[in-house]
Amino acid sequence: WIYDELPAYYVFVDVANYMAHVVRVGDFVWSTRVVVGAEDAQTPMFRDNMDHLVFNPTWTVPISIQKKMGQVSASYTLVDRQTGRKFSGGDASNYKRYRVVQQPGPRNALGRVKFMFPNRHSVYLHDTPSKALFGRSARALSHGCVRVQNPTRLAEMLLNRPDWDQARIETVIQGERTRYVN
């Protein structure tokens, strides 16, 4: 069913082989290494439509990860769930009271690009600051999302417009302002 009636242009993530492929009219036109979900947080099998990407994304830490955190640096913002009041850094272990958000930047867990296709699994493709992981032969290391080795090239391939070339993408991500592109 996952292969039934695929469009002419799509991204295929081969979880077992740790690769993502851009497919046009049945041909793999570009491929890159990926990191997928670990055994206890496997990347699910599904298909969905990608509707936008985010340059310089923030990262809202999932509660499952936040439960393991203690004190966090000022690169994280704690947002009181009841009042909306924000604090820079602090004790993130109170996951019922605070939402923990990591601001954009080179050490952001999502890296510089996030590819969004809203789905019930809350799984998406994204960059990572942990580039060394792509050198491993076995890359089942994430919490379920798919980390992409060459995210700016993937962004260029998917946007597929002359006004979104590598030079413009690099300029946008160096600015560190969050930007959404449909």
PDB file of N, CA and C in Angstrom, residues 19-124:
ATOM      1  N   MET A  19      18.933   5.459   4.209  1.00  0.00           N
ATOM      2  CA  MET A  19      19.084   6.363   3.069  1.00  0.00           C
ATOM      3  C   MET A  19      17.757   7.052   2.780  1.00  0.00           C
ATOM      4  N   ALA A  20      17.849   8.270   2.235  1.00  0.00           N
ATOM      5  CA  ALA A  20      16.680   8.972   1.705  1.00  0.00           C
ATOM      6  C   ALA A  20      16.953   9.234   0.235  1.00  0.00           C
ATOM      7  N   HIS A  21      15.915   9.092  -0.575  1.00  0.00           N
ATOM      8  CA  HIS A  21      16.057   9.250  -2.019  1.00  0.00           C
ATOM      9  C   HIS A  21      15.005  10.230  -2.526  1.00  0.00           C
ATOM     10  N   VAL A  22      15.404  11.126  -3.414  1.00  0.00           N
ATOM     11  CA  VAL A  22      14.457  11.956  -4.145  1.00  0.00           C
ATOM     12  C   VAL A  22      14.157  11.197  -5.425  1.00  0.00           C
ATOM     13  N   VAL A  23      12.864  10.976  -5.688  1.00  0.00           N
ATOM     14  CA  VAL A  23      12.432  10.186  -6.835  1.00  0.00           C
ATOM     15  C   VAL A  23      11.624  11.069  -7.774  1.00  0.00           C
ATOM     16  N   ARG A  24      12.011  11.027  -9.043  1.00  0.00           N
ATOM     17  CA  ARG A  24      11.265  11.738 -10.084  1.00  0.00           C
ATOM     18  C   ARG A  24      10.939  10.750 -11.188  1.00  0.00           C
ATOM     19  N   VAL A  25       9.657  10.585 -11.443  1.00  0.00           N
ATOM     20  CA  VAL A  25       9.154   9.699 -12.495  1.00  0.00           C
ATOM     21  C   VAL A  25       9.819   8.321 -12.421  1.00  0.00           C
ATOM     22  N   GLY A  26       9.864   7.771 -11.227  1.00  0.00           N
ATOM     23  CA  GLY A  26      10.364   6.419 -11.016  1.00  0.00           C
ATOM     24  C   GLY A  26      11.872   6.271 -10.889  1.00  0.00           C
ATOM     25  N   ASP A  27      12.639   7.346 -11.060  1.00  0.00           N
ATOM     26  CA  ASP A  27      14.100   7.276 -10.979  1.00  0.00           C
ATOM     27  C   ASP A  27      14.608   7.979  -9.732  1.00  0.00           C
ATOM     28  N   PHE A  28      15.584   7.350  -9.054  1.00  0.00           N
ATOM     29  CA  PHE A  28      16.259   8.017  -7.940  1.00  0.00           C
ATOM     30  C   PHE A  28      17.183   9.064  -8.558  1.00  0.00           C
ATOM     31  N   VAL A  29      16.906  10.348  -8.312  1.00  0.00           N
ATOM     32  CA  VAL A  29      17.721  11.410  -8.903  1.00  0.00           C
ATOM     33  C   VAL A  29      18.737  11.964  -7.911  1.00  0.00           C
ATOM     34  N   TRP A  30      18.567  11.639  -6.643  1.00  0.00           N
ATOM     35  CA  TRP A  30      19.500  12.110  -5.617  1.00  0.00           C
ATOM     36  C   TRP A  30      19.273  11.297  -4.357  1.00  0.00           C
ATOM     37  N   SER A  31      20.348  11.004  -3.626  1.00  0.00           N
ATOM     38  CA  SER A  31      20.256  10.220  -2.393  1.00  0.00           C
ATOM     39  C   SER A  31      21.184  10.797  -1.342  1.00  0.00           C
ATOM     40  N   THR A  32      20.850  10.555  -0.083  1.00  0.00           N
ATOM     41  CA  THR A  32      21.689  10.997   1.025  1.00  0.00           C
ATOM     42  C   THR A  32      21.539  10.028   2.190  1.00  0.00           C
ATOM     43  N   ARG A  33      22.538   9.985   3.038  1.00  0.00           N
ATOM     44  CA  ARG A  33      22.474   9.152   4.247  1.00  0.00           C
ATOM     45  C   ARG A  33      21.517   9.777   5.252  1.00  0.00           C
ATOM     46  N   VAL A  34      20.899   8.916   6.070  1.00  0.00           N
ATOM     47  CA  VAL A  34      20.030   9.380   7.132  1.00  0.00           C
ATOM     48  C   VAL A  34      20.295   8.601   8.417  1.00  0.00           C
ATOM     49  N   VAL A  35      19.876   9.188   9.517  1.00  0.00           N
ATOM     50  CA  VAL A  35      19.832   8.525  10.819  1.00  0.00           C
ATOM     51  C   VAL A  35      18.353   8.316  11.098  1.00  0.00           C
ATOM     52  N   VAL A  36      17.976   7.117  11.508  1.00  0.00           N
ATOM     53  CA  VAL A  36      16.571   6.787  11.760  1.00  0.00           C
ATOM     54  C   VAL A  36      16.376   6.399  13.229  1.00  0.00           C
ATOM     55  N   GLY A  37      15.148   6.057  13.581  1.00  0.00           N
ATOM     56  CA  GLY A  37      14.806   5.733  14.953  1.00  0.00           C
ATOM     57  C   GLY A  37      15.517   4.502  15.488  1.00  0.00           C
ATOM     58  N   ALA A  38      15.922   4.608  16.747  1.00  0.00           N
ATOM     59  CA  ALA A  38      16.557   3.484  17.449  1.00  0.00           C
ATOM     60  C   ALA A  38      15.531   2.373  17.668  1.00  0.00           C
ATOM     61  N   GLU A  39      16.000   1.222  18.108  1.00  0.00           N
ATOM     62  CA  GLU A  39      15.116   0.068  18.292  1.00  0.00           C
ATOM     63  C   GLU A  39      13.933   0.376  19.208  1.00  0.00           C
ATOM     64  N   ASP A  40      14.164   1.167  20.255  1.00  0.00           N
ATOM     65  CA  ASP A  40      13.078   1.478  21.194  1.00  0.00           C
ATOM     66  C   ASP A  40      12.244   2.692  20.772  1.00  0.00           C
ATOM     67  N   ALA A  41      12.575   3.321  19.636  1.00  0.00           N
ATOM     68  CA  ALA A  41      11.821   4.474  19.125  1.00  0.00           C
ATOM     69  C   ALA A  41      11.877   4.447  17.598  1.00  0.00           C
ATOM     70  N   GLN A  42      11.434   3.350  17.017  1.00  0.00           N
ATOM     71  CA  GLN A  42      11.588   3.135  15.587  1.00  0.00           C
ATOM     72  C   GLN A  42      10.845   4.167  14.749  1.00  0.00           C
ATOM     73  N   THR A  43      11.439   4.505  13.617  1.00  0.00           N
ATOM     74  CA  THR A  43      10.784   5.375  12.646  1.00  0.00           C
ATOM     75  C   THR A  43       9.622   4.584  12.047  1.00  0.00           C
ATOM     76  N   PRO A  44       8.396   5.113  12.146  1.00  0.00           N
ATOM     77  CA  PRO A  44       7.242   4.360  11.641  1.00  0.00           C
ATOM     78  C   PRO A  44       7.161   4.373  10.114  1.00  0.00           C
ATOM     79  N   MET A  45       6.475   3.382   9.567  1.00  0.00           N
ATOM     80  CA  MET A  45       6.202   3.318   8.133  1.00  0.00           C
ATOM     81  C   MET A  45       4.903   4.072   7.872  1.00  0.00           C
ATOM     82  N   PHE A  46       4.959   5.078   7.025  1.00  0.00           N
ATOM     83  CA  PHE A  46       3.765   5.817   6.634  1.00  0.00           C
ATOM     84  C   PHE A  46       4.100   6.673   5.428  1.00  0.00           C
ATOM     85  N   ARG A  47       3.087   7.276   4.846  1.00  0.00           N
ATOM     86  CA  ARG A  47       3.303   8.244   3.783  1.00  0.00           C
ATOM     87  C   ARG A  47       2.393   9.434   4.008  1.00  0.00           C
ATOM     88  N   ASP A  48       2.898  10.599   3.644  1.00  0.00           N
ATOM     89  CA  ASP A  48       2.146  11.834   3.844  1.00  0.00           C
ATOM     90  C   ASP A  48       2.687  12.898   2.908  1.00  0.00           C
ATOM     91  N   ASN A  49       1.987  14.007   2.813  1.00  0.00           N
ATOM     92  CA  ASN A  49       2.405  15.110   1.958  1.00  0.00           C
ATOM     93  C   ASN A  49       3.222  16.117   2.746  1.00  0.00           C
ATOM     94  N   MET A  50       4.379  16.473   2.221  1.00  0.00           N
ATOM     95  CA  MET A  50       5.206  17.514   2.831  1.00  0.00           C
ATOM     96  C   MET A  50       4.610  18.852   2.389  1.00  0.00           C
ATOM     97  N   ASP A  51       4.349  19.751   3.351  1.00  0.00           N
ATOM     98  CA  ASP A  51       3.736  21.007   2.943  1.00  0.00           C
ATOM     99  C   ASP A  51       4.612  22.234   3.139  1.00  0.00           C
ATOM    100  N   HIS A  52       5.660  22.128   3.949  1.00  0.00           N
ATOM    101  CA  HIS A  52       6.575  23.261   4.088  1.00  0.00           C
ATOM    102  C   HIS A  52       7.880  22.802   4.721  1.00  0.00           C
ATOM    103  N   LEU A  53       8.849  23.696   4.688  1.00  0.00           N
ATOM    104  CA  LEU A  53      10.073  23.445   5.425  1.00  0.00           C
ATOM    105  C   LEU A  53      10.375  24.675   6.256  1.00  0.00           C
ATOM    106  N   VAL A  54      11.220  24.484   7.253  1.00  0.00           N
ATOM    107  CA  VAL A  54      11.551  25.566   8.184  1.00  0.00           C
ATOM    108  C   VAL A  54      13.062  25.706   8.223  1.00  0.00           C
ATOM    109  N   PHE A  55      13.532  26.901   7.907  1.00  0.00           N
ATOM    110  CA  PHE A  55      14.949  27.212   8.070  1.00  0.00           C
ATOM    111  C   PHE A  55      15.133  27.789   9.461  1.00  0.00           C
ATOM    112  N   ASN A  56      16.173  27.394  10.148  1.00  0.00           N
ATOM    113  CA  ASN A  56      16.462  27.838  11.518  1.00  0.00           C
ATOM    114  C   ASN A  56      15.280  27.569  12.456  1.00  0.00           C
ATOM    115  N   PRO A  57      14.874  26.299  12.561  1.00  0.00           N
ATOM    116  CA  PRO A  57      13.721  25.980  13.408  1.00  0.00           C
ATOM    117  C   PRO A  57      14.049  26.062  14.902  1.00  0.00           C
ATOM    118  N   THR A  58      13.021  26.300  15.688  1.00  0.00           N
ATOM    119  CA  THR A  58      13.131  26.085  17.129  1.00  0.00           C
ATOM    120  C   THR A  58      12.817  24.613  17.349  1.00  0.00           C
ATOM    121  N   TRP A  59      13.175  24.096  18.521  1.00  0.00           N
ATOM    122  CA  TRP A  59      12.855  22.706  18.852  1.00  0.00           C
ATOM    123  C   TRP A  59      12.121  22.689  20.176  1.00  0.00           C
ATOM    124  N   THR A  60      10.878  22.231  20.158  1.00  0.00           N
ATOM    125  CA  THR A  60      10.138  22.019  21.389  1.00  0.00           C
ATOM    126  C   THR A  60      10.453  20.598  21.833  1.00  0.00           C
ATOM    127  N   VAL A  61      11.106  20.471  22.965  1.00  0.00           N
ATOM    128  CA  VAL A  61      11.588  19.190  23.447  1.00  0.00           C
ATOM    129  C   VAL A  61      10.393  18.299  23.815  1.00  0.00           C
ATOM    130  N   PRO A  62      10.299  17.105  23.229  1.00  0.00           N
ATOM    131  CA  PRO A  62       9.213  16.189  23.590  1.00  0.00           C
ATOM    132  C   PRO A  62       9.307  15.823  25.071  1.00  0.00           C
ATOM    133  N   ILE A  63       8.169  15.597  25.687  1.00  0.00           N
ATOM    134  CA  ILE A  63       8.131  15.267  27.124  1.00  0.00           C
ATOM    135  C   ILE A  63       8.982  14.042  27.421  1.00  0.00           C
ATOM    136  N   SER A  64       9.001  13.057  26.518  1.00  0.00           N
ATOM    137  CA  SER A  64       9.796  11.846  26.758  1.00  0.00           C
ATOM    138  C   SER A  64      11.279  12.177  26.921  1.00  0.00           C
ATOM    139  N   ILE A  65      11.759  13.182  26.220  1.00  0.00           N
ATOM    140  CA  ILE A  65      13.156  13.605  26.350  1.00  0.00           C
ATOM    141  C   ILE A  65      13.308  14.573  27.515  1.00  0.00           C
ATOM    142  N   GLN A  66      12.327  15.459  27.674  1.00  0.00           N
ATOM    143  CA  GLN A  66      12.393  16.450  28.754  1.00  0.00           C
ATOM    144  C   GLN A  66      12.464  15.785  30.130  1.00  0.00           C
ATOM    145  N   LYS A  67      11.813  14.644  30.287  1.00  0.00           N
ATOM    146  CA  LYS A  67      11.832  13.927  31.572  1.00  0.00           C
ATOM    147  C   LYS A  67      13.246  13.552  31.993  1.00  0.00           C
ATOM    148  N   LYS A  68      14.140  13.408  31.008  1.00  0.00           N
ATOM    149  CA  LYS A  68      15.518  13.009  31.294  1.00  0.00           C
ATOM    150  C   LYS A  68      16.442  14.213  31.499  1.00  0.00           C
ATOM    151  N   MET A  69      15.914  15.408  31.285  1.00  0.00           N
ATOM    152  CA  MET A  69      16.737  16.613  31.389  1.00  0.00           C
ATOM    153  C   MET A  69      16.715  17.158  32.811  1.00  0.00           C
ATOM    154  N   GLY A  70      17.749  17.828  33.189  1.00  0.00           N
ATOM    155  CA  GLY A  70      17.795  18.549  34.461  1.00  0.00           C
ATOM    156  C   GLY A  70      17.895  20.028  34.168  1.00  0.00           C
ATOM    157  N   GLN A  71      18.973  20.646  34.603  1.00  0.00           N
ATOM    158  CA  GLN A  71      19.206  22.054  34.318  1.00  0.00           C
ATOM    159  C   GLN A  71      19.562  22.212  32.849  1.00  0.00           C
ATOM    160  N   VAL A  72      19.001  23.226  32.208  1.00  0.00           N
ATOM    161  CA  VAL A  72      19.331  23.513  30.821  1.00  0.00           C
ATOM    162  C   VAL A  72      19.897  24.923  30.713  1.00  0.00           C
ATOM    163  N   SER A  73      20.717  25.122  29.697  1.00  0.00           N
ATOM    164  CA  SER A  73      21.387  26.404  29.490  1.00  0.00           C
ATOM    165  C   SER A  73      20.414  27.465  28.972  1.00  0.00           C
ATOM    166  N   ALA A  74      20.933  28.665  28.829  1.00  0.00           N
ATOM    167  CA  ALA A  74      20.139  29.785  28.327  1.00  0.00           C
ATOM    168  C   ALA A  74      19.773  29.623  26.855  1.00  0.00           C
ATOM    169  N   SER A  75      20.329  28.605  26.155  1.00  0.00           N
ATOM    170  CA  SER A  75      19.921  28.368  24.770  1.00  0.00           C
ATOM    171  C   SER A  75      18.540  27.714  24.712  1.00  0.00           C
ATOM    172  N   TYR A  76      17.992  27.377  25.872  1.00  0.00           N
ATOM    173  CA  TYR A  76      16.634  26.837  25.976  1.00  0.00           C
ATOM    174  C   TYR A  76      15.748  27.868  26.660  1.00  0.00           C
ATOM    175  N   THR A  77      14.486  27.903  26.262  1.00  0.00           N
ATOM    176  CA  THR A  77      13.503  28.752  26.912  1.00  0.00           C
ATOM    177  C   THR A  77      12.489  27.846  27.590  1.00  0.00           C
ATOM    178  N   LEU A  78      12.212  28.105  28.862  1.00  0.00           N
ATOM    179  CA  LEU A  78      11.161  27.383  29.561  1.00  0.00           C
ATOM    180  C   LEU A  78       9.908  28.243  29.495  1.00  0.00           C
ATOM    181  N   VAL A  79       8.817  27.660  29.041  1.00  0.00           N
ATOM    182  CA  VAL A  79       7.562  28.385  28.904  1.00  0.00           C
ATOM    183  C   VAL A  79       6.560  27.772  29.864  1.00  0.00           C
ATOM    184  N   ASP A  80       6.069  28.583  30.791  1.00  0.00           N
ATOM    185  CA  ASP A  80       5.068  28.112  31.752  1.00  0.00           C
ATOM    186  C   ASP A  80       3.801  27.747  30.986  1.00  0.00           C
ATOM    187  N   ARG A  81       3.343  26.519  31.119  1.00  0.00           N
ATOM    188  CA  ARG A  81       2.185  26.038  30.369  1.00  0.00           C
ATOM    189  C   ARG A  81       0.894  26.767  30.745  1.00  0.00           C
ATOM    190  N   GLN A  82       0.801  27.291  31.962  1.00  0.00           N
ATOM    191  CA  GLN A  82      -0.427  27.967  32.387  1.00  0.00           C
ATOM    192  C   GLN A  82      -0.415  29.457  32.064  1.00  0.00           C
ATOM    193  N   THR A  83       0.696  30.124  32.314  1.00  0.00           N
ATOM    194  CA  THR A  83       0.736  31.585  32.163  1.00  0.00           C
ATOM    195  C   THR A  83       1.375  32.044  30.856  1.00  0.00           C
ATOM    196  N   GLY A  84       2.159  31.182  30.205  1.00  0.00           N
ATOM    197  CA  GLY A  84       2.864  31.575  28.997  1.00  0.00           C
ATOM    198  C   GLY A  84       4.140  32.347  29.277  1.00  0.00           C
ATOM    199  N   ARG A  85       4.445  32.575  30.560  1.00  0.00           N
ATOM    200  CA  ARG A  85       5.652  33.316  30.932  1.00  0.00           C
ATOM    201  C   ARG A  85       6.892  32.520  30.518  1.00  0.00           C
ATOM    202  N   LYS A  86       7.914  33.246  30.018  1.00  0.00           N
ATOM    203  CA  LYS A  86       9.120  32.604  29.504  1.00  0.00           C
ATOM    204  C   LYS A  86      10.312  32.900  30.395  1.00  0.00           C
ATOM    205  N   PHE A  87      11.189  31.889  30.511  1.00  0.00           N
ATOM    206  CA  PHE A  87      12.426  31.998  31.278  1.00  0.00           C
ATOM    207  C   PHE A  87      13.564  31.473  30.416  1.00  0.00           C
ATOM    208  N   SER A  88      14.740  32.067  30.534  1.00  0.00           N
ATOM    209  CA  SER A  88      15.914  31.563  29.820  1.00  0.00           C
ATOM    210  C   SER A  88      16.631  30.566  30.711  1.00  0.00           C
ATOM    211  N   GLY A  89      16.664  29.317  30.265  1.00  0.00           N
ATOM    212  CA  GLY A  89      17.348  28.275  31.020  1.00  0.00           C
ATOM    213  C   GLY A  89      16.664  27.959  32.327  1.00  0.00           C
ATOM    214  N   GLY A  90      17.208  26.983  33.042  1.00  0.00           N
ATOM    215  CA  GLY A  90      16.660  26.608  34.339  1.00  0.00           C
ATOM    216  C   GLY A  90      16.404  25.125  34.442  1.00  0.00           C
ATOM    217  N   ASP A  91      15.555  24.745  35.393  1.00  0.00           N
ATOM    218  CA  ASP A  91      15.269  23.338  35.681  1.00  0.00           C
ATOM    219  C   ASP A  91      14.159  22.832  34.759  1.00  0.00           C
ATOM    220  N   ALA A  92      14.512  21.988  33.801  1.00  0.00           N
ATOM    221  CA  ALA A  92      13.562  21.471  32.817  1.00  0.00           C
ATOM    222  C   ALA A  92      12.862  20.207  33.285  1.00  0.00           C
ATOM    223  N   SER A  93      13.208  19.697  34.457  1.00  0.00           N
ATOM    224  CA  SER A  93      12.664  18.404  34.894  1.00  0.00           C
ATOM    225  C   SER A  93      11.181  18.455  35.244  1.00  0.00           C
ATOM    226  N   ASN A  94      10.624  19.647  35.482  1.00  0.00           N
ATOM    227  CA  ASN A  94       9.195  19.755  35.786  1.00  0.00           C
ATOM    228  C   ASN A  94       8.412  19.808  34.476  1.00  0.00           C
ATOM    229  N   TYR A  95       8.304  18.649  33.805  1.00  0.00           N
ATOM    230  CA  TYR A  95       7.706  18.571  32.475  1.00  0.00           C
ATOM    231  C   TYR A  95       6.213  18.857  32.463  1.00  0.00           C
ATOM    232  N   LYS A  96       5.554  18.796  33.612  1.00  0.00           N
ATOM    233  CA  LYS A  96       4.124  19.109  33.637  1.00  0.00           C
ATOM    234  C   LYS A  96       3.881  20.612  33.663  1.00  0.00           C
ATOM    235  N   ARG A  97       4.838  21.367  34.180  1.00  0.00           N
ATOM    236  CA  ARG A  97       4.656  22.814  34.283  1.00  0.00           C
ATOM    237  C   ARG A  97       5.219  23.574  33.089  1.00  0.00           C
ATOM    238  N   TYR A  98       6.376  23.124  32.580  1.00  0.00           N
ATOM    239  CA  TYR A  98       7.061  23.887  31.541  1.00  0.00           C
ATOM    240  C   TYR A  98       7.153  23.159  30.217  1.00  0.00           C
ATOM    241  N   ARG A  99       7.066  23.936  29.157  1.00  0.00           N
ATOM    242  CA  ARG A  99       7.418  23.491  27.824  1.00  0.00           C
ATOM    243  C   ARG A  99       8.851  23.963  27.621  1.00  0.00           C
ATOM    244  N   VAL A 100       9.721  23.122  27.077  1.00  0.00           N
ATOM    245  CA  VAL A 100      11.121  23.480  26.886  1.00  0.00           C
ATOM    246  C   VAL A 100      11.367  23.660  25.391  1.00  0.00           C
ATOM    247  N   VAL A 101      11.860  24.844  25.024  1.00  0.00           N
ATOM    248  CA  VAL A 101      12.076  25.182  23.622  1.00  0.00           C
ATOM    249  C   VAL A 101      13.536  25.579  23.422  1.00  0.00           C
ATOM    250  N   GLN A 102      14.187  24.944  22.451  1.00  0.00           N
ATOM    251  CA  GLN A 102      15.556  25.314  22.110  1.00  0.00           C
ATOM    252  C   GLN A 102      15.505  26.300  20.947  1.00  0.00           C
ATOM    253  N   GLN A 103      16.197  27.416  21.098  1.00  0.00           N
ATOM    254  CA  GLN A 103      16.193  28.456  20.087  1.00  0.00           C
ATOM    255  C   GLN A 103      17.021  28.038  18.872  1.00  0.00           C
ATOM    256  N   PRO A 104      16.781  28.682  17.709  1.00  0.00           N
ATOM    257  CA  PRO A 104      17.566  28.354  16.515  1.00  0.00           C
ATOM    258  C   PRO A 104      19.046  28.630  16.739  1.00  0.00           C
ATOM    259  N   GLY A 105      19.862  27.917  16.010  1.00  0.00           N
ATOM    260  CA  GLY A 105      21.298  28.134  16.087  1.00  0.00           C
ATOM    261  C   GLY A 105      22.046  26.890  15.693  1.00  0.00           C
ATOM    262  N   PRO A 106      23.359  26.973  15.618  1.00  0.00           N
ATOM    263  CA  PRO A 106      24.154  25.845  15.131  1.00  0.00           C
ATOM    264  C   PRO A 106      24.087  24.606  16.011  1.00  0.00           C
ATOM    265  N   ARG A 107      23.738  24.757  17.293  1.00  0.00           N
ATOM    266  CA  ARG A 107      23.657  23.577  18.177  1.00  0.00           C
ATOM    267  C   ARG A 107      22.229  23.097  18.405  1.00  0.00           C
ATOM    268  N   ASN A 108      21.265  23.702  17.720  1.00  0.00           N
ATOM    269  CA  ASN A 108      19.872  23.272  17.842  1.00  0.00           C
ATOM    270  C   ASN A 108      19.765  21.808  17.409  1.00  0.00           C
ATOM    271  N   ALA A 109      19.021  21.007  18.147  1.00  0.00           N
ATOM    272  CA  ALA A 109      18.899  19.569  17.874  1.00  0.00           C
ATOM    273  C   ALA A 109      18.348  19.281  16.479  1.00  0.00           C
ATOM    274  N   LEU A 110      17.565  20.205  15.919  1.00  0.00           N
ATOM    275  CA  LEU A 110      17.010  20.018  14.579  1.00  0.00           C
ATOM    276  C   LEU A 110      17.919  20.579  13.500  1.00  0.00           C
ATOM    277  N   GLY A 111      19.037  21.162  13.911  1.00  0.00           N
ATOM    278  CA  GLY A 111      19.950  21.744  12.945  1.00  0.00           C
ATOM    279  C   GLY A 111      19.373  22.990  12.316  1.00  0.00           C
ATOM    280  N   ARG A 112      19.608  23.159  11.032  1.00  0.00           N
ATOM    281  CA  ARG A 112      19.233  24.393  10.319  1.00  0.00           C
ATOM    282  C   ARG A 112      18.026  24.261   9.411  1.00  0.00           C
ATOM    283  N   VAL A 113      17.559  23.011   9.162  1.00  0.00           N
ATOM    284  CA  VAL A 113      16.421  22.818   8.268  1.00  0.00           C
ATOM    285  C   VAL A 113      15.547  21.685   8.802  1.00  0.00           C
ATOM    286  N   LYS A 114      14.237  21.936   8.787  1.00  0.00           N
ATOM    287  CA  LYS A 114      13.260  20.911   9.181  1.00  0.00           C
ATOM    288  C   LYS A 114      12.234  20.804   8.057  1.00  0.00           C
ATOM    289  N   PHE A 115      11.930  19.575   7.644  1.00  0.00           N
ATOM    290  CA  PHE A 115      10.996  19.308   6.553  1.00  0.00           C
ATOM    291  C   PHE A 115       9.689  18.813   7.168  1.00  0.00           C
ATOM    292  N   MET A 116       8.612  19.558   6.946  1.00  0.00           N
ATOM    293  CA  MET A 116       7.357  19.295   7.652  1.00  0.00           C
ATOM    294  C   MET A 116       6.293  18.641   6.771  1.00  0.00           C
ATOM    295  N   PHE A 117       5.797  17.529   7.241  1.00  0.00           N
ATOM    296  CA  PHE A 117       4.637  16.861   6.670  1.00  0.00           C
ATOM    297  C   PHE A 117       3.816  16.415   7.870  1.00  0.00           C
ATOM    298  N   PRO A 118       2.834  17.241   8.264  1.00  0.00           N
ATOM    299  CA  PRO A 118       2.056  16.918   9.462  1.00  0.00           C
ATOM    300  C   PRO A 118       1.531  15.486   9.419  1.00  0.00           C
ATOM    301  N   ASN A 119       1.794  14.747  10.499  1.00  0.00           N
ATOM    302  CA  ASN A 119       1.374  13.353  10.554  1.00  0.00           C
ATOM    303  C   ASN A 119       1.121  12.960  12.006  1.00  0.00           C
ATOM    304  N   ARG A 120       0.385  11.903  12.199  1.00  0.00           N
ATOM    305  CA  ARG A 120      -0.014  11.484  13.550  1.00  0.00           C
ATOM    306  C   ARG A 120       1.145  10.964  14.387  1.00  0.00           C
ATOM    307  N   HIS A 121       2.282  10.710  13.769  1.00  0.00           N
ATOM    308  CA  HIS A 121       3.447  10.186  14.479  1.00  0.00           C
ATOM    309  C   HIS A 121       4.359  11.288  15.021  1.00  0.00           C
ATOM    310  N   SER A 122       4.136  12.528  14.582  1.00  0.00           N
ATOM    311  CA  SER A 122       5.032  13.641  14.914  1.00  0.00           C
ATOM    312  C   SER A 122       6.463  13.326  14.499  1.00  0.00           C
ATOM    313  N   VAL A 123       6.601  12.750  13.325  1.00  0.00           N
ATOM    314  CA  VAL A 123       7.896  12.397  12.760  1.00  0.00           C
ATOM    315  C   VAL A 123       8.117  13.271  11.536  1.00  0.00           C
ATOM    316  N   TYR A 124       9.344  13.769  11.375  1.00  0.00           N
ATOM    317  CA  TYR A 124       9.689  14.573  10.215  1.00  0.00           C
ATOM    318  C   TYR A 124      11.161  14.386   9.908  1.00  0.00           C
TER     319      TYR A 124
END
